[in-house]
Structures are given as structure tokens and as C-alpha cells.
PDB file of N, CA and C in Angstrom:
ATOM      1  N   UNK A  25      -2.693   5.258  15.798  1.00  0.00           N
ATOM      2  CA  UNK A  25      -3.772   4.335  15.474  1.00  0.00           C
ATOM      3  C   UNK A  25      -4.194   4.539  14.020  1.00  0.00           C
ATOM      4  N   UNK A  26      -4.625   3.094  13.651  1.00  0.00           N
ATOM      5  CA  UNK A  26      -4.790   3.225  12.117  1.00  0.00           C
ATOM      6  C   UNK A  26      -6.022   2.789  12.181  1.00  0.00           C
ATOM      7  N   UNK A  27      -7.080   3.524  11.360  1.00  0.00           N
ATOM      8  CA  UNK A  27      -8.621   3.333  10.926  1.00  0.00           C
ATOM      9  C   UNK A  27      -8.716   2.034  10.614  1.00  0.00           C
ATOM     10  N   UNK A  28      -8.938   0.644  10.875  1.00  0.00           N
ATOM     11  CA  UNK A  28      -9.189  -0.660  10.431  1.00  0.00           C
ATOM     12  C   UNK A  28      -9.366  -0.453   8.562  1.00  0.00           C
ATOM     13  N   UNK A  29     -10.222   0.404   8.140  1.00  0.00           N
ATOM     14  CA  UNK A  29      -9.885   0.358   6.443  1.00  0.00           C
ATOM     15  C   UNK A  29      -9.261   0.875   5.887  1.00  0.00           C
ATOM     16  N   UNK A  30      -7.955   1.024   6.514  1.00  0.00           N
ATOM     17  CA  UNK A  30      -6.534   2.007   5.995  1.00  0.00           C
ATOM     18  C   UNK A  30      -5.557   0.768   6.353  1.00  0.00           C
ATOM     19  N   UNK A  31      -4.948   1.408   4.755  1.00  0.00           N
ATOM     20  CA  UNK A  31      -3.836   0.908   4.663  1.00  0.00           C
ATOM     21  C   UNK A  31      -2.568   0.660   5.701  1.00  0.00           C
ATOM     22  N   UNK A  32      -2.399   1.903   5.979  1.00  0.00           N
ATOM     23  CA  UNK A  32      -1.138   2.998   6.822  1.00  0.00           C
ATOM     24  C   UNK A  32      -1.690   3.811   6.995  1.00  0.00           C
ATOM     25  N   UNK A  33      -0.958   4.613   7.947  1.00  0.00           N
ATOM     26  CA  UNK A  33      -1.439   6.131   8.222  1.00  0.00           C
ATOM     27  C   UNK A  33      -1.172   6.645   7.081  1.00  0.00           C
ATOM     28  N   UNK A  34      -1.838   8.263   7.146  1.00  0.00           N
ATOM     29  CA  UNK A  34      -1.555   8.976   6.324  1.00  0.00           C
ATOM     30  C   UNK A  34      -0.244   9.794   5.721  1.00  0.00           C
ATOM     31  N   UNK A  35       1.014   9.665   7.225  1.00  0.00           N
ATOM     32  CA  UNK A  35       1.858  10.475   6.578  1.00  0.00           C
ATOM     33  C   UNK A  35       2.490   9.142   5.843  1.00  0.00           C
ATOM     34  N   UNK A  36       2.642   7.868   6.135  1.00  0.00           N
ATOM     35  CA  UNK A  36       3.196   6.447   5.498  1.00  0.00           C
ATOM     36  C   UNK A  36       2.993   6.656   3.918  1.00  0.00           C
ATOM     37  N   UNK A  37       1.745   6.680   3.724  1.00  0.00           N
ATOM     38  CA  UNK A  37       0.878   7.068   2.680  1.00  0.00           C
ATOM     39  C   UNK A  37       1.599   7.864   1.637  1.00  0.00           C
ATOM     40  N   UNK A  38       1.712   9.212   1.970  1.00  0.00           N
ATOM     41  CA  UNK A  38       2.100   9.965   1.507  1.00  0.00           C
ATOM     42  C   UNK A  38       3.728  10.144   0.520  1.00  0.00           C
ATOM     43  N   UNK A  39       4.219   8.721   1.252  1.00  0.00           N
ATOM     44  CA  UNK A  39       5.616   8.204   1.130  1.00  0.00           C
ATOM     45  C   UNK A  39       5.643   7.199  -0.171  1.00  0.00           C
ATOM     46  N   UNK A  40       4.744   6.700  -0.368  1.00  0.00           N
ATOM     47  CA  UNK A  40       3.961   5.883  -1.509  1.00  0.00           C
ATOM     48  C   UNK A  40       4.035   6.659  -2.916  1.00  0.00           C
ATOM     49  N   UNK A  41       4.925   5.923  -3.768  1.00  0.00           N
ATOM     50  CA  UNK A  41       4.967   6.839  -5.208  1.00  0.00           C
ATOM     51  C   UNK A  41       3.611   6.930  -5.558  1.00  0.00           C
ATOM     52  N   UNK A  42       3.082   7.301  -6.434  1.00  0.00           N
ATOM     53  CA  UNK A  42       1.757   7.430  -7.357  1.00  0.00           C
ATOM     54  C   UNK A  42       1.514   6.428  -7.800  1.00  0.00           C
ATOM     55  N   UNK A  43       2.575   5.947  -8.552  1.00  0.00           N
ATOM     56  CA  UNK A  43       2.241   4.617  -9.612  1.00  0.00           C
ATOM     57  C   UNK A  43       1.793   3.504  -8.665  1.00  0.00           C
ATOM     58  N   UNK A  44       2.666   3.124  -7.431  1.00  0.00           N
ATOM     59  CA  UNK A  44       2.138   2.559  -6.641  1.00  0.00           C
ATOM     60  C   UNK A  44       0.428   2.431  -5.894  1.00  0.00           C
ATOM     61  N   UNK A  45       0.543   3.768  -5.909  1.00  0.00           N
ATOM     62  CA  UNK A  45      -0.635   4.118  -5.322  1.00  0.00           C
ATOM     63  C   UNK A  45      -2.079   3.718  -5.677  1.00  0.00           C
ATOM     64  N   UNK A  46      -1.510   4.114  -6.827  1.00  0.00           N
ATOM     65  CA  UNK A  46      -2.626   3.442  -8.130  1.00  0.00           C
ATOM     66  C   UNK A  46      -3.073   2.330  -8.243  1.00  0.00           C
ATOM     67  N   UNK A  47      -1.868   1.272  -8.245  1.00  0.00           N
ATOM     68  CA  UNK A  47      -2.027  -0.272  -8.362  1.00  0.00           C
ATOM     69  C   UNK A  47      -2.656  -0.358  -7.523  1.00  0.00           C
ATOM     70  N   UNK A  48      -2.466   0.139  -5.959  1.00  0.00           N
ATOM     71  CA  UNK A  48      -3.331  -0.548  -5.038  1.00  0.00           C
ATOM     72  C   UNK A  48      -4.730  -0.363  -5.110  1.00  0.00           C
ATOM     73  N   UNK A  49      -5.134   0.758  -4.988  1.00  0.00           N
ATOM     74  CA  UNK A  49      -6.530   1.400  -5.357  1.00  0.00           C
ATOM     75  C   UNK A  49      -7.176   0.694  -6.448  1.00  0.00           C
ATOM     76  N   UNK A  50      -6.555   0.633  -7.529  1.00  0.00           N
ATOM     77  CA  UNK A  50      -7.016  -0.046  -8.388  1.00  0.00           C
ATOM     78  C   UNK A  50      -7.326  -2.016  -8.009  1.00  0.00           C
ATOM     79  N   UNK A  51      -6.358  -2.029  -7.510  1.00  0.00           N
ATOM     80  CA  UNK A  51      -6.270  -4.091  -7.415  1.00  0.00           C
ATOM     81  C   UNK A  51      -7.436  -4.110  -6.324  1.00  0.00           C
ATOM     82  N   UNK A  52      -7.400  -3.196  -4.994  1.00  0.00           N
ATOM     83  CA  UNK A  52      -8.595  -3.210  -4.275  1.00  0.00           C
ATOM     84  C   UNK A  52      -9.732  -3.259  -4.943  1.00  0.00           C
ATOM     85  N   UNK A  53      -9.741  -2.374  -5.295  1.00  0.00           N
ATOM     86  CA  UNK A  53     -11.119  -2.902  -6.050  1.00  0.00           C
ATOM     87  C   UNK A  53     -11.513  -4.230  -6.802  1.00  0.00           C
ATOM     88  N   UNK A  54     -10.434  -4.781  -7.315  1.00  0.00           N
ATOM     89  CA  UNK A  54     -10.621  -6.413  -7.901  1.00  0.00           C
ATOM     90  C   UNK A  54      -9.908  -7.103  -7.185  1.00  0.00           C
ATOM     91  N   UNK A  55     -10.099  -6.892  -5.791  1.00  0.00           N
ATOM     92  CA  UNK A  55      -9.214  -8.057  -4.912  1.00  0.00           C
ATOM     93  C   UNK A  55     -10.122  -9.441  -5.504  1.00  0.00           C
ATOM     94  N   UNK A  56     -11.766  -9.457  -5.138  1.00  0.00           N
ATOM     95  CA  UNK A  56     -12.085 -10.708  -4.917  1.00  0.00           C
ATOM     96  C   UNK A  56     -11.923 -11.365  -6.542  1.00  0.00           C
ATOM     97  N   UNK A  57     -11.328 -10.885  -8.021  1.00  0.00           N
ATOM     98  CA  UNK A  57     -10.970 -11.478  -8.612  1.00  0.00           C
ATOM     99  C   UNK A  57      -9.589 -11.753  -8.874  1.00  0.00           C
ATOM    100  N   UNK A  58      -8.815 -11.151  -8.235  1.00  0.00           N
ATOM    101  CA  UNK A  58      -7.264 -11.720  -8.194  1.00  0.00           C
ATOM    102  C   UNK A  58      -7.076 -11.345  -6.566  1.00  0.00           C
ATOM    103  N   UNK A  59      -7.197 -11.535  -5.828  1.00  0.00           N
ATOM    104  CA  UNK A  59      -5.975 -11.335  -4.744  1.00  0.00           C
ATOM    105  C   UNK A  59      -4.373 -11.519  -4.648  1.00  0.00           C
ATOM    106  N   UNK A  60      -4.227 -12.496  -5.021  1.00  0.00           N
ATOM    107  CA  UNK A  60      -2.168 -12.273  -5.587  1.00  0.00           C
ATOM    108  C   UNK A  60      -2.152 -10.623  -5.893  1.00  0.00           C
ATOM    109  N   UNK A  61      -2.832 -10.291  -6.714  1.00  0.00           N
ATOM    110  CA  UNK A  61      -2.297  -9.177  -7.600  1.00  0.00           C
ATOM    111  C   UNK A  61      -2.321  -7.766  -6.295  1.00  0.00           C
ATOM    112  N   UNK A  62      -3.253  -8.325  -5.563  1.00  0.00           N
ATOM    113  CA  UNK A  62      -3.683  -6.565  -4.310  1.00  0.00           C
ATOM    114  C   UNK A  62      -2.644  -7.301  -3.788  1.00  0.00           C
ATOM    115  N   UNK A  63      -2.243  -8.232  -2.833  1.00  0.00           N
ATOM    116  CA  UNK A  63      -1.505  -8.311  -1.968  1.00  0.00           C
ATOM    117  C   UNK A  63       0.126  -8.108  -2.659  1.00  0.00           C
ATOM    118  N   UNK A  64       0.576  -8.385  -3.808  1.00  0.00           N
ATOM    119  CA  UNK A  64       1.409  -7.924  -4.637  1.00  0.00           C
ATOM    120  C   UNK A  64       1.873  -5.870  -4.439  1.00  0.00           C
ATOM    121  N   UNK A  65       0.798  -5.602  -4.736  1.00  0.00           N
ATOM    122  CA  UNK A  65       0.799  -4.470  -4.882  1.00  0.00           C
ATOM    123  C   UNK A  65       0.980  -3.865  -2.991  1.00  0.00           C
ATOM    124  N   UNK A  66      -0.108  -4.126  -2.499  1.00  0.00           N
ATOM    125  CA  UNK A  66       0.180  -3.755  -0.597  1.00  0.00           C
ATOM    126  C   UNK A  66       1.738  -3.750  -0.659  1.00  0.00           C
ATOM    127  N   UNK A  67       2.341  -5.306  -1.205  1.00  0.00           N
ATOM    128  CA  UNK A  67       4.165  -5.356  -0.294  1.00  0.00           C
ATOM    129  C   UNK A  67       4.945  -4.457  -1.227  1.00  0.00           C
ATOM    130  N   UNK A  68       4.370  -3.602  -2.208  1.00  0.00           N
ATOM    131  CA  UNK A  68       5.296  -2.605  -3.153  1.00  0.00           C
ATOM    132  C   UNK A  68       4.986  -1.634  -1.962  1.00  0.00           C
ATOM    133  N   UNK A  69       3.816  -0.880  -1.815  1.00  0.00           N
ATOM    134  CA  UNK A  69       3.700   0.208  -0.946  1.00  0.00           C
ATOM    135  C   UNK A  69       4.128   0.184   0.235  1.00  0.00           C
ATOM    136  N   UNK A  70       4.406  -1.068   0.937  1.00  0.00           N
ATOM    137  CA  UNK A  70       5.145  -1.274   2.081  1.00  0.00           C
ATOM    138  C   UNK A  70       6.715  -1.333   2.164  1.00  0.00           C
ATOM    139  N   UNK A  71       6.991  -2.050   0.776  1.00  0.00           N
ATOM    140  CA  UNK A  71       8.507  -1.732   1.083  1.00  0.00           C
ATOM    141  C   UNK A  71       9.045  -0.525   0.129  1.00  0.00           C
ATOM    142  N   UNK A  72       8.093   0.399  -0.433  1.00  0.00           N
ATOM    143  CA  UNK A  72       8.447   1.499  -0.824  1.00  0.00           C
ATOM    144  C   UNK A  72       8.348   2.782   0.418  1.00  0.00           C
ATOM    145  N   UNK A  73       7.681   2.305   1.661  1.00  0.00           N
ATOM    146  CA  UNK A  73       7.375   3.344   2.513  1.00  0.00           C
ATOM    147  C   UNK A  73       9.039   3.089   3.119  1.00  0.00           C
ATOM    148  N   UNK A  74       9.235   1.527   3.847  1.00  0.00           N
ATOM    149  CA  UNK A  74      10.453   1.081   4.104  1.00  0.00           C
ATOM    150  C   UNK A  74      11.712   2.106   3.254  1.00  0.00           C
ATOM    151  N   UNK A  75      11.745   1.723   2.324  1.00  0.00           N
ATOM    152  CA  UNK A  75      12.936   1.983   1.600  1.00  0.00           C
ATOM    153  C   UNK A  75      13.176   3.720   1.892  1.00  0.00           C
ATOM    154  N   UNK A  76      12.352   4.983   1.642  1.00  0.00           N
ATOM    155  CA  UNK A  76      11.952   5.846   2.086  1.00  0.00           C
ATOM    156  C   UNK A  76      12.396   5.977   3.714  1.00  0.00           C
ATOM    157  N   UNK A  77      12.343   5.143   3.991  1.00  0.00           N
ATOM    158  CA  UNK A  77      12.880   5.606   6.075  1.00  0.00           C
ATOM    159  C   UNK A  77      14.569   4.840   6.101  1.00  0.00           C
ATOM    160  N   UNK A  78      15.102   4.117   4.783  1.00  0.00           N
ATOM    161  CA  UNK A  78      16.111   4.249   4.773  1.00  0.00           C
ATOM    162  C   UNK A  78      16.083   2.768   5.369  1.00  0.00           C
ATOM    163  N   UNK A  79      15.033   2.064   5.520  1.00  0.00           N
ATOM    164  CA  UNK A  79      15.407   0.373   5.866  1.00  0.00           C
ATOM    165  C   UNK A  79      14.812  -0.547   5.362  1.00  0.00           C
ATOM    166  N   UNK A  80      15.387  -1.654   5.449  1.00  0.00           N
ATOM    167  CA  UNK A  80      15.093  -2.538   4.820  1.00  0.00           C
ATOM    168  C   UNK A  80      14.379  -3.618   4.978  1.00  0.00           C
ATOM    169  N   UNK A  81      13.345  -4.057   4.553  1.00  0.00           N
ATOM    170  CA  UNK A  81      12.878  -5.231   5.375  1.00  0.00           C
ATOM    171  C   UNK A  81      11.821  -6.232   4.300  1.00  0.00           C
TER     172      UNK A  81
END
């Protein structure tokens, strides 16, 4: 189970480069003036967790 204001769990998380990490944290915070740019950033940390378990999607 994932906390409703989490991303991913934590070990997912952990799978997440830095630089990535950053963008998101950072774009969250200015979602309500760009959203493209957070949801941009979410599908990096998602298919960087992906890529990391070796699949693709």
C-alpha cells in the first residue's frame, strides 16, 4: 500500500536517479503553474523505476 501523497513506495523510490528526483520535487511544487512539466517528470521516474526491473513499458 501506497500513502495517497506518495509517489511509489519507498523502495520504487529509491530506484529513481537524483536528477530525476529533483525534477519531480521541484515541478511539484509548480504543478499548478505548469502541469505538462510535473507530469513529464512523474513518466521519467516511472519509466526509470521500469527500466531498473529490466522492463519496459
Amino acid at each position: 500500500m501506497i500513502p495517497i501523497d506518495h509517489l511509489m513506495c519507498r523502495p520504487h523510490w529509491r530506484r529513481v536517479p537524483r536528477e530525476i528526483k529533483g525534477r519531480v520535487t521541484l515541478t511539484y511544487r509548480r504543478r499548478s503553474a505548469d502541469w505538462e512539466v510535473y507530469a513529464q517528470a512523474v513518466q521519467d521516474a516511472k519509466a526509470a523505476v521500469w527500466n531498473t526491473l529490466g522492463r519496459n513499458r
